[in-house]
Tab-separated table of C-alpha atoms in Angstrom:
chain	number	residue	atom	x	y	z
A	5	UNK	CA	24.675	64.838	27.556
A	6	UNK	CA	26.650	68.485	28.312
A	7	UNK	CA	25.041	71.423	29.579
A	8	UNK	CA	26.799	74.734	30.373
A	9	UNK	CA	25.537	78.282	31.826
A	10	UNK	CA	27.561	81.478	31.672
A	11	UNK	CA	27.785	85.708	31.168
A	12	UNK	CA	25.751	87.610	28.360
A	13	UNK	CA	28.109	89.897	26.658
A	14	UNK	CA	26.654	91.916	24.528
A	15	UNK	CA	28.241	93.656	21.077
A	16	UNK	CA	26.619	97.004	19.478
A	17	UNK	CA	27.135	98.469	15.985
A	18	UNK	CA	25.313	101.667	14.173
A	19	UNK	CA	24.227	100.403	10.508
A	20	UNK	CA	24.825	101.624	7.151
A	21	UNK	CA	21.977	103.239	7.374
A	22	UNK	CA	22.309	104.619	11.240
A	23	UNK	CA	25.858	106.349	10.802
A	24	UNK	CA	24.312	108.048	7.418
A	25	UNK	CA	21.391	109.039	9.358
A	26	UNK	CA	22.995	110.413	12.063
A	27	UNK	CA	25.856	112.025	9.991
A	28	UNK	CA	22.914	113.684	7.821
A	29	UNK	CA	21.205	114.964	10.970
A	30	UNK	CA	24.194	117.048	11.510
A	31	UNK	CA	24.732	118.152	8.607
A	32	UNK	CA	21.309	118.982	8.072
A	33	UNK	CA	20.943	120.560	11.009
A	34	UNK	CA	24.346	122.651	10.873
A	35	UNK	CA	23.154	123.987	7.383
A	36	UNK	CA	20.088	124.953	8.631
A	37	UNK	CA	21.385	127.108	11.294
A	38	UNK	CA	24.210	128.493	9.548
A	39	UNK	CA	21.692	129.458	6.648
A	40	UNK	CA	19.069	130.876	8.823
A	41	UNK	CA	16.701	127.976	7.280
A	42	UNK	CA	14.412	126.173	9.301
A	43	UNK	CA	13.226	123.798	6.883
A	44	UNK	CA	16.989	122.173	7.217
A	45	UNK	CA	17.006	122.616	10.965
A	46	UNK	CA	13.906	120.856	10.949
A	47	UNK	CA	15.099	118.174	8.984
A	48	UNK	CA	18.105	117.734	11.122
A	49	UNK	CA	16.301	117.903	14.268
A	50	UNK	CA	13.878	115.221	13.056
A	51	UNK	CA	16.857	112.954	11.775
A	52	UNK	CA	18.334	113.410	15.563
A	53	UNK	CA	15.293	112.273	17.196
A	54	UNK	CA	14.985	109.218	14.949
A	55	UNK	CA	18.702	108.504	15.575
A	56	UNK	CA	17.894	108.868	19.440
A	57	UNK	CA	14.834	107.049	19.815
A	58	UNK	CA	16.845	104.229	17.961
A	59	UNK	CA	19.713	104.325	20.444
A	60	UNK	CA	17.567	104.167	24.037
A	61	UNK	CA	15.139	101.645	22.491
A	62	UNK	CA	17.808	99.390	21.962
A	63	UNK	CA	19.437	100.033	24.993
A	64	UNK	CA	16.023	99.322	26.445
A	65	UNK	CA	15.707	96.213	24.427
A	66	UNK	CA	18.555	94.760	25.016
A	67	UNK	CA	18.544	95.467	29.038
A	68	UNK	CA	14.991	93.876	28.569
A	69	UNK	CA	16.516	90.885	27.350
A	70	UNK	CA	19.846	90.526	29.479
A	71	UNK	CA	17.018	91.255	32.893
A	72	UNK	CA	14.393	88.925	32.004
A	73	UNK	CA	16.491	86.229	30.770
A	74	UNK	CA	19.078	85.643	32.807
A	75	UNK	CA	19.586	81.905	32.782
A	76	UNK	CA	21.197	79.903	29.614
A	77	UNK	CA	21.883	76.463	29.062
A	78	UNK	CA	23.099	73.963	26.380
A	79	UNK	CA	22.598	70.659	25.657
A	80	UNK	CA	24.380	68.447	23.426
A	81	UNK	CA	22.935	64.529	22.802
A	82	UNK	CA	24.845	62.563	22.220
A	83	UNK	CA	27.905	63.968	24.031
A	84	UNK	CA	30.662	62.811	23.068
A	85	UNK	CA	29.604	63.068	19.644
A	86	UNK	CA	30.884	60.641	16.754
A	87	UNK	CA	32.125	61.637	13.562
A	88	UNK	CA	29.007	60.650	10.519
A	89	UNK	CA	26.704	60.257	13.587
A	90	UNK	CA	23.979	62.985	13.737
A	91	UNK	CA	23.511	64.944	17.151
A	92	UNK	CA	21.137	67.544	18.573
A	93	UNK	CA	21.786	70.632	20.009
A	94	UNK	CA	19.255	72.735	22.290
A	95	UNK	CA	20.097	75.849	23.766
A	96	UNK	CA	17.391	77.526	25.916
A	97	UNK	CA	17.332	80.387	27.625
A	98	UNK	CA	15.027	81.020	30.530
A	99	UNK	CA	13.685	83.861	32.426
A	100	UNK	CA	13.663	84.845	35.860
A	101	UNK	CA	9.885	84.342	36.330
A	102	UNK	CA	8.855	88.153	37.011
A	103	UNK	CA	5.380	88.852	34.968
A	104	UNK	CA	6.168	89.792	31.754
A	105	UNK	CA	4.366	92.940	30.693
A	106	UNK	CA	3.208	93.695	27.003
A	107	UNK	CA	6.529	95.564	26.324
A	108	UNK	CA	8.645	92.482	27.597
A	109	UNK	CA	6.670	90.374	25.400
A	110	UNK	CA	6.846	92.264	22.185
A	111	UNK	CA	11.068	92.615	22.739
A	112	UNK	CA	10.982	88.803	22.795
A	113	UNK	CA	8.800	88.226	20.201
A	114	UNK	CA	11.445	90.389	18.107
A	115	UNK	CA	14.397	88.721	18.873
A	116	UNK	CA	16.453	86.530	16.784
A	117	UNK	CA	18.786	83.454	18.410
A	118	UNK	CA	21.318	81.613	16.554
A	119	UNK	CA	24.607	79.970	17.621
A	120	UNK	CA	27.900	79.336	16.488
A	121	UNK	CA	29.500	75.789	15.871
A	122	UNK	CA	32.347	75.006	13.767
A	123	UNK	CA	32.616	73.676	10.312
A	124	UNK	CA	33.683	70.075	11.796
A	125	UNK	CA	30.794	69.861	13.881
A	126	UNK	CA	28.584	70.324	11.007
A	127	UNK	CA	30.042	68.860	7.965
A	128	UNK	CA	30.795	72.881	6.365
A	129	UNK	CA	27.384	73.319	6.074
A	130	UNK	CA	24.768	75.957	7.908
A	131	UNK	CA	22.702	74.584	10.480
A	132	UNK	CA	19.162	74.638	10.144
A	133	UNK	CA	17.256	75.733	13.727
A	134	UNK	CA	14.179	75.933	14.802
A	135	UNK	CA	13.246	78.108	17.402
A	136	UNK	CA	10.065	78.687	20.201
A	137	UNK	CA	9.133	80.869	22.287
A	138	UNK	CA	6.926	81.923	24.844
A	139	UNK	CA	6.741	84.478	28.117
A	140	UNK	CA	9.344	82.342	29.819
A	141	UNK	CA	11.367	81.045	27.741
A	142	UNK	CA	13.332	81.265	24.317
A	143	UNK	CA	15.106	77.520	22.825
A	144	UNK	CA	16.934	77.027	20.000
A	145	UNK	CA	17.330	73.840	18.614
A	146	UNK	CA	18.847	72.832	15.989
A	147	UNK	CA	21.042	69.044	14.592
A	148	UNK	CA	25.160	68.771	14.516
A	149	UNK	CA	26.788	66.485	11.728
A	150	UNK	CA	29.941	66.053	13.284
A	151	UNK	CA	32.328	65.588	9.839
A	152	UNK	CA	36.107	64.658	11.636
A	153	UNK	CA	37.529	63.521	15.297
A	154	UNK	CA	38.815	66.121	17.520
A	155	UNK	CA	37.583	68.680	20.055
A	156	UNK	CA	35.971	71.790	17.841
A	157	UNK	CA	33.926	74.967	19.458
A	158	UNK	CA	30.638	75.124	19.575
A	159	UNK	CA	28.485	78.790	21.251
A	160	UNK	CA	28.277	80.879	21.845
A	161	UNK	CA	24.607	81.675	21.140
A	162	UNK	CA	24.059	85.377	19.665
A	163	UNK	CA	20.587	86.526	20.397
A	164	UNK	CA	20.056	89.465	17.521
A	165	UNK	CA	18.452	92.467	18.116
A	166	UNK	CA	17.576	95.552	16.100
A	167	UNK	CA	15.696	98.701	16.876
A	168	UNK	CA	12.725	99.491	14.219
A	169	UNK	CA	14.226	101.782	12.064
A	170	UNK	CA	17.405	99.755	11.524
A	171	UNK	CA	19.823	102.172	12.994
A	172	UNK	CA	21.842	100.163	15.377
A	173	UNK	CA	21.353	95.730	15.897
A	174	UNK	CA	23.645	94.492	18.598
A	175	UNK	CA	24.275	90.878	18.908
A	176	UNK	CA	24.073	89.334	22.549
A	177	UNK	CA	26.676	86.530	23.444
A	178	UNK	CA	24.325	83.616	26.064
A	179	UNK	CA	25.724	81.334	27.584
A	180	UNK	CA	30.057	80.803	27.110
A	181	UNK	CA	31.712	78.781	23.956
A	182	UNK	CA	32.562	74.979	24.866
A	183	UNK	CA	34.931	72.404	23.442
A	184	UNK	CA	32.714	69.181	22.158
A	185	UNK	CA	34.663	66.123	21.927
A	186	UNK	CA	34.379	63.975	18.511
A	187	UNK	CA	34.862	60.300	18.655
A	188	UNK	CA	36.634	58.699	15.571
A	189	UNK	CA	33.769	56.577	13.215
A	190	UNK	CA	33.504	53.103	13.332
A	191	UNK	CA	33.189	50.047	11.736
A	192	UNK	CA	30.862	47.429	13.836
A	193	UNK	CA	33.145	44.509	13.303
A	194	UNK	CA	31.436	42.422	16.659
A	195	UNK	CA	31.512	39.739	13.973
A	196	UNK	CA	34.559	39.200	13.954
A	197	UNK	CA	35.455	39.338	17.533
A	198	UNK	CA	34.434	35.591	18.101
A	199	UNK	CA	36.574	34.136	15.456
A	200	UNK	CA	39.605	36.437	16.668
A	201	UNK	CA	39.484	35.035	20.120
A	202	UNK	CA	38.392	32.333	19.369
A	203	UNK	CA	42.056	31.418	17.222
A	204	UNK	CA	43.563	32.827	19.976
A	205	UNK	CA	42.803	30.482	21.679
A	206	UNK	CA	43.701	26.891	19.903
A	207	UNK	CA	47.580	28.139	19.972
A	208	UNK	CA	49.516	27.619	16.676
A	209	UNK	CA	52.022	24.710	16.308
A	210	UNK	CA	55.448	25.567	17.887
A	211	UNK	CA	53.955	28.495	20.345
A	212	UNK	CA	54.359	28.050	23.769
A	213	UNK	CA	50.862	26.804	25.889
A	214	UNK	CA	50.655	29.198	28.711
A	215	UNK	CA	48.803	27.726	31.780
A	216	UNK	CA	46.157	28.793	33.119
A	217	UNK	CA	46.978	31.516	35.278
A	218	UNK	CA	49.596	32.784	32.903
A	219	UNK	CA	46.887	33.374	30.004
A	220	UNK	CA	44.685	35.699	32.610
A	221	UNK	CA	47.975	37.036	34.616
A	222	UNK	CA	50.793	40.101	33.734
A	223	UNK	CA	53.354	41.766	35.676
A	224	UNK	CA	51.987	44.287	38.862
A	225	UNK	CA	51.866	48.080	37.521
A	226	UNK	CA	52.162	50.821	39.552
A	227	UNK	CA	48.590	51.471	40.674
A	228	UNK	CA	47.020	48.300	40.259
A	229	UNK	CA	44.402	46.980	42.575
A	230	UNK	CA	45.892	45.087	45.511
A	231	UNK	CA	43.320	42.862	45.762
A	232	UNK	CA	43.319	41.468	42.516
A	233	UNK	CA	47.298	40.187	43.246
A	234	UNK	CA	47.823	36.474	42.673
A	235	UNK	CA	50.020	35.418	44.905
A	236	UNK	CA	50.400	32.083	44.409
A	237	UNK	CA	51.519	32.775	41.202
A	238	UNK	CA	53.697	36.044	42.941
A	239	UNK	CA	55.703	33.070	45.586
A	240	UNK	CA	56.158	30.899	42.138
A	241	UNK	CA	57.632	33.140	39.922
A	242	UNK	CA	59.257	35.123	42.727
A	243	UNK	CA	57.516	38.564	41.072
A	244	UNK	CA	54.626	40.340	41.486
A	245	UNK	CA	51.434	39.057	38.688
A	246	UNK	CA	48.534	40.548	39.081
A	247	UNK	CA	44.961	39.178	36.930
A	248	UNK	CA	44.385	40.899	34.528
A	249	UNK	CA	40.834	39.737	33.560
A	250	UNK	CA	39.085	38.590	36.619
A	251	UNK	CA	36.470	36.624	34.706
A	252	UNK	CA	37.698	32.909	33.353
A	253	UNK	CA	38.205	32.406	29.952
A	254	UNK	CA	38.204	36.300	29.143
A	255	UNK	CA	41.768	36.301	27.738
A	256	UNK	CA	42.355	40.279	27.183
A	257	UNK	CA	43.748	41.907	23.579
A	258	UNK	CA	46.043	44.507	22.939
A	259	UNK	CA	45.511	46.880	19.538
A	260	UNK	CA	48.952	48.475	18.574
A	261	UNK	CA	48.793	51.478	16.812
A	262	UNK	CA	51.341	53.365	14.253
A	263	UNK	CA	49.564	56.193	13.634
A	264	UNK	CA	50.651	57.653	10.159
A	265	UNK	CA	51.297	61.756	9.149
A	266	UNK	CA	49.133	62.310	6.660
A	267	UNK	CA	45.861	63.719	7.807
A	268	UNK	CA	43.761	60.490	6.554
A	269	UNK	CA	45.875	58.060	6.684
A	270	UNK	CA	45.403	58.923	10.416
A	271	UNK	CA	42.046	59.351	10.992
A	272	UNK	CA	41.870	55.897	9.039
A	273	UNK	CA	44.581	54.290	11.351
A	274	UNK	CA	42.385	55.734	14.233
A	275	UNK	CA	38.988	54.365	12.950
A	276	UNK	CA	40.491	50.711	11.846
A	277	UNK	CA	41.554	50.883	15.499
A	278	UNK	CA	39.080	51.734	17.869
A	279	UNK	CA	36.936	49.688	15.487
A	280	UNK	CA	38.949	46.046	16.418
A	281	UNK	CA	39.521	47.372	20.011
A	282	UNK	CA	35.393	47.598	20.459
A	283	UNK	CA	34.195	44.431	18.382
A	284	UNK	CA	36.861	42.838	21.400
A	285	UNK	CA	34.969	44.586	24.121
A	286	UNK	CA	31.818	44.086	22.814
A	287	UNK	CA	32.476	40.330	22.826
A	288	UNK	CA	33.285	40.176	26.928
A	289	UNK	CA	37.252	40.564	26.327
A	290	UNK	CA	39.171	43.119	27.784
A	291	UNK	CA	40.813	45.450	25.566
A	292	UNK	CA	43.835	48.253	25.558
A	293	UNK	CA	44.926	50.838	22.904
A	294	UNK	CA	48.289	51.211	22.572
A	295	UNK	CA	50.234	53.909	20.296
A	296	UNK	CA	51.658	57.007	19.841
A	297	UNK	CA	49.959	59.757	22.782
A	298	UNK	CA	49.112	56.992	24.884
A	299	UNK	CA	51.497	56.147	27.641
A	300	UNK	CA	51.998	53.016	27.715
A	301	UNK	CA	53.107	52.556	31.290
A	302	UNK	CA	49.895	54.116	32.313
A	303	UNK	CA	47.857	51.964	30.070
A	304	UNK	CA	45.348	49.150	31.423
A	305	UNK	CA	43.169	47.123	29.863
A	306	UNK	CA	39.121	48.162	29.628
A	307	UNK	CA	36.035	46.565	30.063
A	308	UNK	CA	36.408	44.630	33.076
A	309	UNK	CA	34.181	47.264	34.414
A	310	UNK	CA	31.486	46.629	32.171
A	311	UNK	CA	31.007	47.167	28.146
A	312	UNK	CA	29.693	50.710	27.753
A	313	UNK	CA	32.096	52.445	30.738
A	314	UNK	CA	34.861	50.254	28.502
A	315	UNK	CA	34.086	52.023	25.006
A	316	UNK	CA	33.456	55.435	26.387
A	317	UNK	CA	36.454	55.357	27.786
A	318	UNK	CA	38.598	53.758	24.622
A	319	UNK	CA	37.042	56.762	22.246
A	320	UNK	CA	38.116	59.001	24.575
A	321	UNK	CA	41.726	58.462	24.499
A	322	UNK	CA	41.101	58.372	20.902
A	323	UNK	CA	40.185	62.216	20.454
A	324	UNK	CA	42.822	64.282	21.580
A	325	UNK	CA	45.345	61.823	19.045
A	326	UNK	CA	47.742	63.578	16.370
A	327	UNK	CA	50.225	62.690	14.106
A	328	UNK	CA	53.959	62.161	14.957
A	329	UNK	CA	56.224	64.907	15.171
A	330	UNK	CA	58.672	63.335	12.474
A	331	UNK	CA	59.015	59.806	11.268
A	332	UNK	CA	61.729	59.419	14.358
A	333	UNK	CA	59.118	59.892	16.454
A	334	UNK	CA	56.684	56.933	15.112
A	335	UNK	CA	59.381	54.566	15.432
A	336	UNK	CA	60.111	55.408	18.748
A	337	UNK	CA	56.705	55.405	19.679
A	338	UNK	CA	55.863	52.120	17.986
A	339	UNK	CA	59.192	50.099	19.765
A	340	UNK	CA	57.888	51.939	23.267
A	341	UNK	CA	54.366	49.688	22.564
A	342	UNK	CA	55.812	47.030	20.634
A	343	UNK	CA	57.779	46.085	23.892
A	344	UNK	CA	54.941	46.757	26.440
A	345	UNK	CA	52.567	44.143	24.386
A	346	UNK	CA	55.503	40.867	23.899
A	347	UNK	CA	56.152	41.068	27.712
A	348	UNK	CA	52.087	40.414	28.236
A	349	UNK	CA	51.876	38.390	24.885
A	350	UNK	CA	53.959	35.623	26.498
A	351	UNK	CA	51.055	35.107	29.439
A	352	UNK	CA	48.731	34.708	26.931
A	353	UNK	CA	47.258	38.058	25.502
A	354	UNK	CA	46.226	38.282	22.184
A	355	UNK	CA	48.452	41.308	19.744
A	356	UNK	CA	46.651	43.301	16.753
A	357	UNK	CA	48.701	45.821	14.837
A	358	UNK	CA	47.906	48.592	12.514
A	359	UNK	CA	51.044	49.846	11.070
A	360	UNK	CA	52.718	51.787	8.096
A	361	UNK	CA	55.760	49.841	6.471
A	362	UNK	CA	57.841	49.684	9.521
A	363	UNK	CA	61.930	50.126	9.894
A	364	UNK	CA	64.718	47.675	10.985
A	365	UNK	CA	64.331	48.979	14.900
A	366	UNK	CA	60.486	48.674	14.355
A	367	UNK	CA	59.857	44.870	13.253
A	368	UNK	CA	62.992	44.135	15.708
A	369	UNK	CA	60.480	44.687	18.271
A	370	UNK	CA	57.595	43.329	16.804
A	371	UNK	CA	58.896	39.958	15.854
A	372	UNK	CA	58.818	38.403	19.190
A	373	UNK	CA	55.490	38.626	19.209
A	374	UNK	CA	54.661	36.338	17.022
A	375	UNK	CA	56.270	33.587	18.353
A	376	UNK	CA	52.926	33.643	21.039
A	377	UNK	CA	51.111	32.707	17.547
A	378	UNK	CA	48.567	35.319	18.880
A	379	UNK	CA	49.352	38.036	16.633
A	380	UNK	CA	47.357	39.451	13.468
A	381	UNK	CA	48.653	42.956	11.695
A	382	UNK	CA	47.478	45.492	9.184
A	383	UNK	CA	50.092	46.939	7.375
A	384	UNK	CA	48.634	50.145	5.525
A	385	UNK	CA	49.977	50.689	1.851
A	386	UNK	CA	49.736	52.866	-0.550
A	387	UNK	CA	51.368	52.897	-4.846
A	388	UNK	CA	54.717	54.882	-3.339
A	389	UNK	CA	54.897	52.470	-0.028
A	390	UNK	CA	53.557	49.158	-1.828
A	391	UNK	CA	57.465	47.311	-1.736
A	392	UNK	CA	57.741	48.568	1.902
A	393	UNK	CA	54.712	47.505	2.985
A	394	UNK	CA	54.866	43.796	1.353
A	395	UNK	CA	58.341	44.007	2.675
A	396	UNK	CA	57.182	44.682	6.330
A	397	UNK	CA	54.452	41.810	6.075
A	398	UNK	CA	56.853	39.159	4.688
A	399	UNK	CA	59.519	39.633	7.550
A	400	UNK	CA	56.112	39.454	10.287
A	401	UNK	CA	54.797	36.685	8.548
A	402	UNK	CA	57.824	34.886	8.980
A	403	UNK	CA	57.998	35.537	12.373
A	404	UNK	CA	54.553	33.646	13.100
A	405	UNK	CA	52.418	36.985	12.289
A	406	UNK	CA	48.865	36.611	10.257
A	407	UNK	CA	49.026	40.122	8.374
A	408	UNK	CA	47.226	41.817	5.507
A	409	UNK	CA	48.450	44.497	3.211
A	410	UNK	CA	45.601	47.596	3.334
A	411	UNK	CA	44.496	50.573	1.809
A	412	UNK	CA	42.980	53.449	3.108
A	413	UNK	CA	40.015	52.906	0.208
A	414	UNK	CA	40.053	48.749	0.931
A	415	UNK	CA	36.693	47.626	2.268
A	416	UNK	CA	37.918	47.172	6.690
A	417	UNK	CA	35.219	44.646	7.242
A	418	UNK	CA	35.947	42.834	4.208
A	419	UNK	CA	39.983	42.278	5.329
A	420	UNK	CA	39.845	41.746	8.163
A	421	UNK	CA	37.193	39.001	8.254
A	422	UNK	CA	39.425	37.349	5.165
A	423	UNK	CA	42.019	37.625	7.311
A	424	UNK	CA	40.813	35.924	10.315
A	425	UNK	CA	39.165	33.190	8.122
A	426	UNK	CA	41.959	32.322	5.887
A	427	UNK	CA	45.756	33.565	7.621
A	428	UNK	CA	47.303	35.554	5.469
A	429	UNK	CA	46.561	38.049	2.956
A	430	UNK	CA	48.195	39.956	0.407
């Protein structure tokens, strides 16, 4: 849930009727005086009187609202939002608690309130809001249907008022705009996590069989809790080691994410990576995501302090991810992440990679991970990159990876389940 309070800013303008009325009043009054025609003077004075009354009405109306309703609060539930999952916004504007006069009640009933929201939060459609009002509170409620991962502006609320003659109108901004985070859409793969982690425990023939300590230890990194240092293994190895998972049998996992440069493919890769990572997390195993925009030097496994906290932290990492600026940058990101994962894979970590067709440097960085027998990969393919994707999959298989090629239009659940059950698919 997010809430915000803010100040009020008012924009006032004359309507076309107001401009015409004021201009006509001056013209008629001037002509009446110049031509010594009383009827024209009376018409001009009447028009200007209406114009002035409208201005006074608007001044009192806006001042009444500002003084009577000084407090504004916005709540977004859930917070953050998730792409494709409806949310609800409630804007509450409360009065100062003073006794309402008949004039103030009349003004309150004439006010129209609405909220500004980015198209990415509404699915490109208008919002249907319900407004409730009483002597102390104005409440605006409407639903959102976020369509895209990211951070998108919401607000401020606008209270619209106009005089009875339609001469002036004003929009009073209530509260401040805020950036609402939207998590990526995810697919429920929780039924596959047990198969993934179970297969990882049955090390394939030829892979190094780690000791019980190895399966839960990794090198110390700056910021690690010293209470998690495994001193016996550190003394034996000659380097400081920490427990990567304090719960016995809870093997950690890493998801390597190679971000494409095409917007649609980018969202698919982030969604697929988050879905697989969450399935591991929901099964009780700690997990992390490495890739573009995520610094492997400060990465940590999530889920050690509770599944819900880990889920929120993992999805928060994906909100601001963007495509690499160039293919060279994308290669550098995946090489760096692969090297970090390769180091930890030798200590029993499960590795899952969601990658584009790879060049030589990226393949060279990923190949050593296959020796552990605990490496799975999804290689994204398109009509233009089909051969390159097959070449990448073939090279990874030769190195010991279990690999599937997959299109963004494929059913991820089906492809992932088949990969875990049969080992390799084209």
